[in-house]
Coordinates of C-alpha atoms in Angstrom, one line a residue:
M1 CA 171.7 56.9 195.5
T2 CA 171.2 53.6 194.7
S3 CA 173.8 51.2 193.2
T4 CA 170.9 50.7 189.6
T5 CA 171.3 53.8 189.1
A6 CA 174.4 55.1 189.8
T7 CA 175.5 51.8 187.7
T8 CA 173.1 53.6 184.6
T9 CA 174.8 56.7 184.7
A10 CA 178.1 55.3 185.6
G11 CA 177.5 52.7 182.1
T12 CA 176.3 55.3 180.5
T13 CA 179.9 57.9 180.9
A14 CA 182.0 54.8 180.1
T15 CA 180.8 53.9 177.7
T16 CA 180.4 57.4 176.0
T17 CA 184.3 58.1 176.4
A18 CA 185.7 54.6 175.6
G19 CA 184.3 55.6 171.7
A20 CA 185.3 59.2 172.0
S21 CA 189.0 57.7 172.7
S22 CA 188.7 54.9 171.1
T23 CA 191.4 56.1 168.2
T24 CA 193.6 57.5 170.7
T25 CA 197.3 56.4 170.7
G26 CA 200.1 56.5 173.0
A27 CA 197.7 57.8 176.0
A28 CA 197.7 56.4 179.2
S29 CA 196.1 53.2 180.2
T30 CA 195.7 53.0 183.3
A31 CA 194.5 55.2 185.9
G32 CA 196.0 54.4 189.0
S33 CA 195.6 50.9 189.6
S34 CA 192.4 50.9 188.4
P35 CA 192.8 49.7 184.2
W36 CA 190.2 50.8 182.1
E37 CA 189.0 48.0 181.0
E38 CA 188.0 46.8 184.2
L39 CA 186.1 50.6 185.2
V40 CA 183.8 50.0 181.6
T41 CA 183.4 46.1 182.7
S42 CA 182.1 47.0 186.6
A43 CA 180.0 50.3 185.1
L44 CA 177.8 48.6 182.5
L45 CA 177.5 45.0 184.6
G46 CA 176.7 47.1 187.5
T47 CA 178.6 47.4 190.9
D48 CA 176.1 44.7 193.2
R49 CA 177.5 42.4 190.5
R50 CA 181.1 43.5 189.6
T51 CA 183.5 44.7 192.0
P52 CA 185.3 47.6 191.1
P53 CA 188.7 47.2 190.5
A54 CA 191.2 47.9 193.5
G55 CA 191.9 51.0 195.2
T56 CA 188.9 53.0 193.4
V57 CA 186.7 52.4 196.1
P58 CA 188.2 54.6 199.5
A59 CA 186.8 53.9 202.6
G60 CA 183.3 54.9 203.2
K61 CA 182.2 55.7 200.3
D62 CA 179.3 54.4 198.4
A63 CA 180.9 51.9 195.1
P64 CA 178.5 53.2 192.9
L65 CA 179.5 57.1 193.4
A66 CA 183.5 55.7 193.5
L67 CA 183.7 54.2 190.3
L68 CA 181.8 57.6 188.5
D69 CA 184.6 59.4 190.6
A70 CA 188.0 56.8 189.0
A71 CA 185.6 57.0 185.4
A72 CA 186.0 60.4 185.4
L73 CA 189.7 60.9 187.0
H74 CA 190.2 58.6 184.6
T75 CA 188.7 59.8 181.3
V76 CA 191.2 63.6 182.1
R77 CA 193.8 61.1 181.3
R78 CA 193.6 60.0 178.6
R79 CA 192.1 62.4 176.3
A80 CA 195.3 65.0 178.0
G81 CA 197.6 61.9 176.4
L82 CA 196.4 62.6 173.3
R83 CA 199.2 63.1 170.2
P84 CA 197.7 64.8 167.5
G85 CA 197.0 62.6 164.4
P86 CA 198.8 63.2 160.8
A87 CA 198.0 65.5 158.8
A88 CA 195.7 64.3 155.7
D89 CA 198.3 63.4 152.4
G90 CA 197.0 66.8 149.8
G91 CA 194.8 68.5 152.5
T92 CA 191.6 69.3 151.7
E93 CA 189.7 70.8 148.6
P94 CA 188.2 73.1 149.3
A95 CA 184.5 74.0 149.5
P96 CA 183.3 75.0 146.2
L97 CA 181.1 78.3 145.2
D98 CA 177.4 78.3 146.1
P99 CA 175.7 81.5 143.7
R100 CA 172.6 81.8 145.3
R101 CA 172.1 85.3 147.2
A102 CA 173.2 85.1 151.0
L103 CA 170.2 85.6 153.8
P104 CA 169.2 88.8 155.1
A105 CA 170.4 89.6 158.9
P106 CA 167.3 89.3 160.6
A107 CA 166.2 86.1 158.4
R108 CA 169.9 84.7 159.6
R109 CA 170.0 85.7 163.6
R110 CA 166.3 83.5 163.5
L111 CA 167.7 80.8 161.5
A112 CA 170.2 80.3 164.2
Q113 CA 167.7 80.7 167.5
L114 CA 165.3 78.3 165.5
L115 CA 168.5 75.5 165.2
A116 CA 168.9 76.3 169.0
D117 CA 165.7 75.8 170.3
R118 CA 165.4 78.3 172.2
A119 CA 161.8 78.4 172.9
G120 CA 160.7 80.5 175.9
P121 CA 159.5 78.1 179.3
S122 CA 156.6 75.7 178.4
G123 CA 155.4 75.8 182.6
T124 CA 155.3 72.5 184.1
G125 CA 152.8 70.0 184.8
G126 CA 151.7 68.6 181.5
R127 CA 150.8 72.6 180.4
R128 CA 152.9 73.7 177.1
G129 CA 152.4 77.5 177.8
T130 CA 151.8 80.1 175.8
A131 CA 155.6 80.7 173.5
P132 CA 155.7 78.8 170.4
D133 CA 157.3 75.6 169.4
L134 CA 159.8 77.2 166.9
T135 CA 161.3 73.5 166.2
E136 CA 157.6 72.9 164.6
L137 CA 158.5 76.1 162.7
L138 CA 161.8 75.1 161.3
P139 CA 160.1 72.8 157.9
Q140 CA 158.4 75.8 157.4
W141 CA 160.8 78.3 157.7
L142 CA 163.5 75.6 155.0
A143 CA 161.1 75.7 152.7
A144 CA 160.6 79.2 152.4
A145 CA 164.2 80.1 152.4
N146 CA 164.2 77.3 149.4
E147 CA 161.7 79.3 147.3
H148 CA 163.5 82.6 148.0
G149 CA 166.6 80.9 146.7
Y150 CA 168.9 81.6 149.4
Q151 CA 171.6 80.4 151.0
T152 CA 172.7 78.5 154.5
P153 CA 175.4 81.0 156.8
A154 CA 177.9 78.9 156.3
S155 CA 179.1 79.4 160.0
L156 CA 175.7 78.1 160.3
L157 CA 176.2 74.5 158.5
P158 CA 176.9 72.1 160.9
A159 CA 173.9 73.0 162.7
L160 CA 172.0 73.0 160.2
L161 CA 173.2 69.8 159.4
D162 CA 172.5 68.1 162.8
A163 CA 169.0 69.2 162.7
A164 CA 168.5 66.8 159.8
R165 CA 170.7 64.1 161.4
A166 CA 168.4 64.4 163.6
R167 CA 164.9 65.1 162.4
T168 CA 164.5 62.9 159.2
D169 CA 161.7 65.4 158.3
L170 CA 163.8 68.1 157.4
R171 CA 167.1 66.2 155.4
P172 CA 164.8 67.6 151.8
H173 CA 165.0 71.2 152.7
A174 CA 168.2 71.2 155.1
L175 CA 170.1 69.6 152.0
A176 CA 168.2 72.2 149.8
F177 CA 169.4 75.0 151.8
A178 CA 172.6 73.4 152.7
G179 CA 173.5 73.2 148.5
P180 CA 177.3 72.1 147.3
R181 CA 178.5 73.7 150.2
G182 CA 176.1 71.5 153.0
L183 CA 177.6 68.4 150.9
W184 CA 181.5 69.2 150.9
L185 CA 180.9 69.6 154.9
A186 CA 179.4 66.7 155.0
R187 CA 182.4 64.5 153.3
L188 CA 184.0 65.7 156.3
N189 CA 182.0 64.0 159.6
P190 CA 181.6 60.6 159.5
E191 CA 178.2 61.9 161.9
W192 CA 176.4 63.5 158.2
K193 CA 176.9 61.1 156.0
F194 CA 173.6 60.7 156.2
A195 CA 173.8 63.4 153.0
L196 CA 176.2 62.0 151.2
R197 CA 173.5 59.2 150.9
G198 CA 169.8 61.0 151.4
G199 CA 168.9 63.5 148.6
S200 CA 169.6 65.3 145.5
A201 CA 169.7 68.2 146.9
G202 CA 172.9 70.7 146.2
S203 CA 174.6 69.5 144.1
A204 CA 176.7 70.9 141.7
L205 CA 175.4 69.9 138.2
P206 CA 177.0 70.3 135.0
D207 CA 175.8 72.0 132.1
M208 CA 172.7 69.5 130.6
G209 CA 174.8 69.3 127.4
D210 CA 177.7 68.3 127.4
P211 CA 178.1 65.2 128.0
E212 CA 181.7 64.6 128.6
A213 CA 180.5 66.1 132.1
V214 CA 177.3 64.0 132.4
R215 CA 179.3 60.7 132.0
S216 CA 182.2 62.1 134.5
L217 CA 179.8 62.9 137.3
W218 CA 177.8 59.8 136.7
D219 CA 180.1 58.2 136.8
E220 CA 182.6 59.4 139.9
G221 CA 180.0 61.3 142.1
L222 CA 177.8 60.8 145.1
F223 CA 174.6 58.6 145.0
A224 CA 173.1 61.2 145.8
E225 CA 174.7 63.3 142.9
R226 CA 173.6 60.9 140.6
V227 CA 170.2 61.3 141.4
A228 CA 170.0 65.4 141.1
L229 CA 172.6 64.5 137.7
L230 CA 170.3 61.8 136.9
A231 CA 167.1 64.2 137.2
G232 CA 168.2 67.1 136.1
V233 CA 169.4 65.1 132.6
R234 CA 165.7 63.7 133.0
A235 CA 164.2 67.7 132.5
H236 CA 166.4 68.8 130.1
D237 CA 165.6 65.0 127.6
A238 CA 164.4 62.1 128.9
N239 CA 165.7 59.4 126.7
A240 CA 169.3 60.8 127.2
A241 CA 168.4 60.4 131.3
L242 CA 167.1 56.2 130.1
T243 CA 170.4 56.2 127.9
L244 CA 172.3 57.0 131.5
L245 CA 170.6 55.3 133.2
G246 CA 171.2 51.7 131.3
T247 CA 174.4 52.5 130.9
T248 CA 175.5 51.2 134.5
W249 CA 172.1 49.6 135.6
A250 CA 173.1 45.6 135.9
T251 CA 176.8 46.7 137.9
E252 CA 174.0 49.6 140.1
R253 CA 173.0 47.9 143.8
A254 CA 170.1 47.1 144.6
E255 CA 169.3 49.6 146.5
D256 CA 170.3 52.0 144.7
R257 CA 168.7 50.7 141.3
L258 CA 165.6 51.5 143.4
M259 CA 166.4 55.0 144.2
F260 CA 167.4 55.6 140.8
L261 CA 164.0 53.7 139.5
D262 CA 161.6 56.2 142.0
S263 CA 163.5 58.5 140.6
L264 CA 161.0 57.6 136.3
R265 CA 157.9 58.9 138.8
A266 CA 158.7 62.8 137.9
G267 CA 157.7 63.5 134.7
L268 CA 156.5 59.2 133.6
S269 CA 155.4 58.7 129.7
P270 CA 155.0 56.3 128.0
A271 CA 158.4 56.5 127.0
D272 CA 159.7 55.3 129.8
E273 CA 157.7 51.6 129.1
P274 CA 160.5 49.6 127.3
F275 CA 162.9 49.8 130.7
L276 CA 160.5 49.0 132.6
E277 CA 159.3 46.3 130.7
Q278 CA 163.5 45.2 131.6
A279 CA 163.6 45.8 135.0
L280 CA 160.2 43.2 135.7
A281 CA 162.3 40.7 135.1
D282 CA 165.4 42.4 137.8
R283 CA 166.4 40.0 140.4
S284 CA 165.4 42.1 143.0
R285 CA 162.0 42.1 144.3
N286 CA 161.7 45.8 145.5
V287 CA 162.5 47.4 141.4
R288 CA 160.4 44.2 139.9
A289 CA 157.6 45.7 142.3
T290 CA 158.3 49.1 141.1
A291 CA 158.4 48.7 138.2
A292 CA 154.9 47.4 138.0
E293 CA 153.2 49.7 139.4
L294 CA 154.8 52.9 137.2
L295 CA 153.5 50.5 134.7
S296 CA 150.1 50.0 136.1
A297 CA 150.3 54.8 136.0
L298 CA 150.7 54.5 132.4
P299 CA 147.7 52.7 131.5
Q300 CA 148.5 52.6 127.7
S301 CA 151.0 49.7 128.6
A302 CA 151.4 46.4 128.0
L303 CA 151.2 45.7 131.2
A304 CA 148.4 48.0 131.3
G305 CA 146.6 46.1 129.5
R306 CA 147.8 42.4 131.4
M307 CA 146.7 43.7 134.4
A308 CA 142.8 44.7 132.9
E309 CA 142.1 41.9 131.2
R310 CA 143.0 40.5 134.1
A311 CA 140.1 42.2 136.7
A312 CA 138.0 42.4 133.9
S313 CA 137.8 38.4 134.1
C314 CA 136.7 38.6 138.4
V315 CA 134.5 41.1 137.9
A316 CA 131.3 42.0 135.7
L317 CA 127.7 42.9 135.9
D318 CA 125.2 40.4 136.9
R319 CA 121.0 41.6 135.9
S320 CA 120.0 38.1 137.0
G321 CA 118.8 39.3 140.6
D322 CA 115.4 41.3 141.5
A323 CA 117.2 43.6 142.6
G324 CA 118.7 45.0 139.8
A325 CA 122.1 45.0 138.8
V326 CA 125.4 44.0 141.2
I327 CA 128.5 43.7 140.9
A328 CA 129.4 40.0 140.8
V329 CA 133.1 38.9 141.4
E330 CA 135.3 35.4 141.1
A331 CA 138.5 36.1 142.7
P332 CA 141.5 34.9 140.6
H333 CA 142.2 30.3 141.6
E334 CA 145.8 30.6 141.6
C335 CA 148.7 32.7 141.3
D336 CA 150.9 31.7 137.9
A337 CA 154.2 32.9 137.3
D338 CA 152.8 35.8 134.3
M339 CA 150.9 37.2 136.9
Q340 CA 153.4 37.5 139.6
R341 CA 156.3 39.0 136.5
D342 CA 153.4 41.8 136.3
G343 CA 154.1 42.4 139.9
V344 CA 151.7 40.4 141.4
V345 CA 153.3 39.2 145.8
P346 CA 151.6 35.6 145.4
N347 CA 151.9 35.8 149.3
P348 CA 150.0 37.5 151.6
P349 CA 150.1 38.6 154.8
S350 CA 148.7 37.1 158.3
G351 CA 145.0 37.6 158.1
R352 CA 144.2 37.1 154.3
G353 CA 143.0 35.3 151.9
E354 CA 145.0 34.6 149.2
R355 CA 142.2 35.2 146.6
A356 CA 141.1 38.3 148.1
W357 CA 144.5 38.9 148.1
W358 CA 145.4 38.5 144.9
L359 CA 142.1 40.1 143.7
G360 CA 143.0 43.1 145.0
Q361 CA 146.5 43.5 143.0
L362 CA 144.4 43.3 139.9
V363 CA 142.1 45.8 140.0
E364 CA 144.3 47.9 141.9
A365 CA 146.9 47.9 138.5
A366 CA 144.0 47.9 136.1
P367 CA 143.2 51.3 134.5
L368 CA 140.3 52.5 136.1
S369 CA 139.1 53.4 132.7
V370 CA 137.8 49.9 131.8
W371 CA 135.6 49.0 134.6
S372 CA 132.9 51.9 132.9
G373 CA 132.9 48.9 129.7
R374 CA 132.9 46.9 131.7
L375 CA 129.8 47.7 133.4
G376 CA 127.2 49.0 131.9
G377 CA 128.3 52.2 130.0
R378 CA 128.3 53.6 133.8
T379 CA 130.1 57.0 135.4
A380 CA 132.3 56.4 138.8
D381 CA 130.1 58.1 141.1
E382 CA 127.4 55.1 139.7
I383 CA 129.7 51.7 139.5
V384 CA 131.5 52.7 143.3
A385 CA 127.5 53.2 144.4
L386 CA 125.7 49.9 142.7
P387 CA 125.8 46.7 145.3
V388 CA 128.4 43.7 145.3
S389 CA 127.7 40.7 145.8
D390 CA 129.2 38.1 149.1
D391 CA 130.6 40.2 150.5
W392 CA 133.4 40.9 148.4
A393 CA 132.4 45.4 147.9
D394 CA 135.0 46.3 150.7
E395 CA 137.4 44.3 148.7
L396 CA 137.1 46.0 145.1
H397 CA 136.0 49.2 146.8
A398 CA 139.4 49.7 148.6
A399 CA 141.9 48.6 145.1
W400 CA 139.7 51.1 144.0
C401 CA 140.5 52.8 145.9
R402 CA 144.4 52.3 145.3
A403 CA 144.2 52.8 141.5
A404 CA 143.1 55.9 142.2
V405 CA 145.9 57.1 143.7
R406 CA 148.3 54.7 141.1
Q407 CA 146.7 57.2 138.2
S408 CA 145.2 60.5 140.4
D409 CA 142.4 60.1 138.6
A410 CA 140.1 62.8 140.0
E411 CA 136.4 61.9 139.0
W412 CA 137.2 58.5 140.4
S413 CA 138.8 59.6 143.9
R414 CA 135.4 62.0 144.8
A415 CA 133.0 59.2 143.9
L416 CA 134.6 57.0 146.6
L417 CA 135.4 59.7 148.5
G418 CA 131.7 60.4 149.2
A419 CA 129.4 63.4 150.2
P420 CA 131.8 64.6 153.5
A421 CA 128.8 64.8 155.9
A422 CA 128.4 60.8 155.1
P423 CA 129.0 59.5 158.0
P424 CA 132.7 57.8 157.7
S425 CA 131.5 54.1 158.4
T426 CA 128.7 54.5 154.8
G427 CA 130.8 55.9 152.7
P428 CA 131.3 54.5 149.0
G429 CA 134.8 53.8 149.7
T430 CA 136.5 52.9 152.2
T431 CA 136.3 53.8 156.6
S432 CA 140.2 53.9 156.3
L433 CA 141.4 57.7 156.4
A434 CA 144.3 56.5 155.8
E435 CA 142.9 55.5 152.9
R436 CA 140.3 58.9 152.0
S437 CA 143.7 61.1 153.3
K438 CA 145.6 59.9 149.9
L439 CA 141.7 60.1 147.2
L440 CA 142.2 63.6 148.9
A441 CA 145.2 64.7 147.9
I442 CA 144.6 63.8 144.4
L443 CA 141.6 66.7 144.9
P444 CA 142.6 70.1 143.7
D445 CA 143.1 72.8 147.1
D446 CA 140.8 74.2 147.0
E447 CA 138.6 71.2 146.5
R448 CA 140.2 69.9 149.5
A449 CA 140.2 71.7 151.7
A450 CA 136.7 72.5 151.0
W451 CA 135.8 69.0 151.2
V452 CA 137.7 68.0 155.0
A453 CA 135.6 72.0 156.4
E454 CA 132.1 70.4 155.6
F455 CA 133.7 67.2 157.2
I456 CA 135.2 69.2 160.3
A457 CA 131.6 70.5 160.0
A458 CA 128.9 67.8 159.9
H459 CA 132.0 64.7 162.3
G460 CA 133.7 67.6 164.5
L461 CA 137.8 67.6 165.1
S462 CA 138.2 63.6 166.4
E463 CA 138.9 62.4 163.0
A464 CA 140.2 64.9 160.9
F465 CA 143.4 65.2 161.9
Q466 CA 144.6 62.5 158.9
L467 CA 142.7 64.4 156.7
L468 CA 143.9 68.1 157.9
G469 CA 147.5 67.1 157.5
V470 CA 146.9 67.1 153.2
C471 CA 145.6 70.1 152.9
A472 CA 148.0 73.1 151.2
V473 CA 149.2 75.2 153.3
P474 CA 148.4 77.1 154.2
W475 CA 145.1 77.1 154.6
A476 CA 141.7 78.2 152.9
E477 CA 139.8 80.6 154.7
P478 CA 136.7 78.5 155.0
L479 CA 138.8 75.6 156.9
G480 CA 140.8 77.6 159.0
R481 CA 137.0 79.1 161.1
A482 CA 135.9 75.5 160.6
V483 CA 139.1 74.3 162.2
V484 CA 138.2 77.2 164.6
D485 CA 135.0 77.0 165.6
A486 CA 135.2 73.7 166.1
L487 CA 138.4 74.5 169.0
D488 CA 135.8 77.7 170.3
I489 CA 133.1 74.5 169.8
A490 CA 135.2 71.7 172.3
R491 CA 137.0 74.9 174.4
D492 CA 133.3 76.0 174.9
A493 CA 131.8 72.2 176.1
G494 CA 134.7 71.9 178.7
S495 CA 137.1 69.4 177.4
Y496 CA 141.0 69.8 178.2
P497 CA 142.1 71.5 174.8
W498 CA 145.1 68.0 174.7
S499 CA 142.5 66.2 174.2
F500 CA 143.0 68.0 171.1
S501 CA 147.2 69.0 170.8
G502 CA 147.7 67.7 167.6
V503 CA 145.4 69.2 165.7
M504 CA 146.6 72.6 167.7
G505 CA 149.8 72.0 166.2
L506 CA 147.7 71.3 163.1
T507 CA 146.9 74.7 163.6
E508 CA 150.0 76.9 165.1
R509 CA 151.7 75.8 160.8
C510 CA 148.4 75.7 159.1
L511 CA 146.5 78.8 160.0
A512 CA 147.3 81.3 157.5
P513 CA 149.3 84.6 160.4
D514 CA 146.8 86.8 158.5
E515 CA 144.0 85.1 161.4
A516 CA 145.7 85.9 164.7
D517 CA 144.5 89.1 164.9
R518 CA 141.2 87.8 164.5
L519 CA 141.4 84.8 167.0
E520 CA 142.7 87.1 169.9
V521 CA 139.5 87.4 172.1
L522 CA 139.8 83.8 172.2
T523 CA 143.2 83.7 174.8
A524 CA 141.0 85.0 177.5
T525 CA 140.1 83.1 180.6
P526 CA 136.5 81.7 180.0
D527 CA 133.9 81.0 183.1
E528 CA 134.0 78.1 183.7
Q529 CA 131.0 76.1 183.1
E530 CA 128.8 74.2 185.8
N531 CA 130.4 69.9 184.8
A532 CA 133.1 71.9 182.3
S533 CA 136.5 69.4 183.8
P534 CA 138.1 71.9 186.6
G535 CA 140.3 74.1 185.0
A536 CA 140.0 74.0 181.5
G537 CA 139.5 77.4 180.3
G538 CA 141.9 78.7 181.4
Y539 CA 144.4 75.4 179.3
W540 CA 142.3 76.6 176.6
S541 CA 143.1 80.6 177.3
E542 CA 147.5 79.3 177.0
A543 CA 146.1 77.1 174.1
F544 CA 144.4 80.1 171.8
Q545 CA 147.5 82.5 174.0
R546 CA 150.1 80.3 172.0
L547 CA 148.4 79.4 168.5
V548 CA 147.9 83.8 168.3
S549 CA 151.3 84.4 169.0
T550 CA 152.6 81.5 166.8
L551 CA 150.5 83.1 163.7
R552 CA 152.6 86.4 164.6
L553 CA 156.3 84.6 164.6
R554 CA 155.2 83.1 161.4
A555 CA 154.1 86.3 159.5
T556 CA 157.1 88.1 161.2
I557 CA 159.4 84.4 159.7
R558 CA 157.6 85.9 156.4
A559 CA 158.3 88.9 156.2
E560 CA 162.5 88.8 157.2
L561 CA 162.9 85.9 154.4
T562 CA 160.9 88.6 151.9
P563 CA 163.1 89.5 149.4
P564 CA 163.8 93.6 148.9
P565 CA 161.7 94.9 146.4
A566 CA 164.6 94.5 143.1
P567 CA 166.1 98.7 142.5
A568 CA 163.8 100.7 140.1

């Protein structure tokens, strides 16, 4: 063992045990004649730079190994000397009741398996093998369990909270599934404190018709409980929610004001405009920016009108040329105080010109309905097809893309996406796949799936990963068939499957489970093709076997979570 390797290990061991015993009361402070602090210092600096304490290294033994032995011995002694702390005054409040239905026994066993990540052997040499990746199925399992209204088994709550602590993508579904008992348990362990601020699900809400109970929870509840309460009151009475928020708005922390304001996205309506207008003067820049974004999503708001006037003054129709109508752009020359109050950020990011930065923000915040009248009564398709003068097309179209997403405008989204078979580099709106994904998310599920299926048929899978990520799960049949056909084509071409590992992973999670039997034929190892990558056929066979086994496991999970039929 080299000194560097042993030192790193010793440093990890020493640091961990030091943290575990930092609160020890009355523990022994020495191991033989070697103080703990000297052991830690030698471990952190390395035995080459700091000689271990005297008496630590026996004759003939390497210093790094001797240091590890001394640290292990000293750790046992420190833990053996730990005295129990005094009991907390008043004890712990009992866990609240969870009224949801109990989880069926097979589903309970499956959850324990998923949380333990008992996946099959993944093989060697970079091969994932044929066993399903259980960790990737946990989010779907949680979503389905919440849909059916199940409660978490008490014995699995700690493992569930640990999983949510490690993976932020699990937290919304995990906290909803953990319910009120999950929040109760999270209060008892500092490692789970994320649950107390990380989501609004799981809180036991009072009767929305009881103003005293509502106000009591609002004044005294945890942040997650207050977020859930605000959402509940808003669903019951939107005006009452704004009134409740206004009672403590001035005293809330900036990050809390931001999250409360962000919660107004659900059910955003013109009734929210007065409150949002006041938030434009907030002392927090992020709060002001969010208020401006929400107001611009209300086409009839005063801010949207102000932005429409500013944007329209920068974009006009020019018919003076011989080539027909052209969109002429004159970007703003300054960002005045009124523009900044309405959410325009004056300083551009690195690499962006000021005028282009200001123009993009104005067009993005202006109602899309203004452009038909401003540009000769044309439709969105016709406007997007118009040439734009002086190389402003990319900036203008990108701003229209952001506006379409913000305003959830399907007509403009279709126009900016263009035909799926057209090369992305010549698309009418944006060449960015991230922007295209956002535009696709505005379209209805079936239309979105059909667009992506045609895109894959025309361009293959290399640029489809982000687009697939916004399609509804399970994938509609045309989309699923397009993906599998493209994977089959890649296999026949002799490519290695890990070039498509991202798409294959999505397919395992998103393809309809009913497709498993149809895909069985693809699990056989194909004959080696001339000029094919060596061994590629075997890798593809494993990949398709894993796909089929994952689909069948998903079908089993679906059956395990399906509630039994109600008695007649």
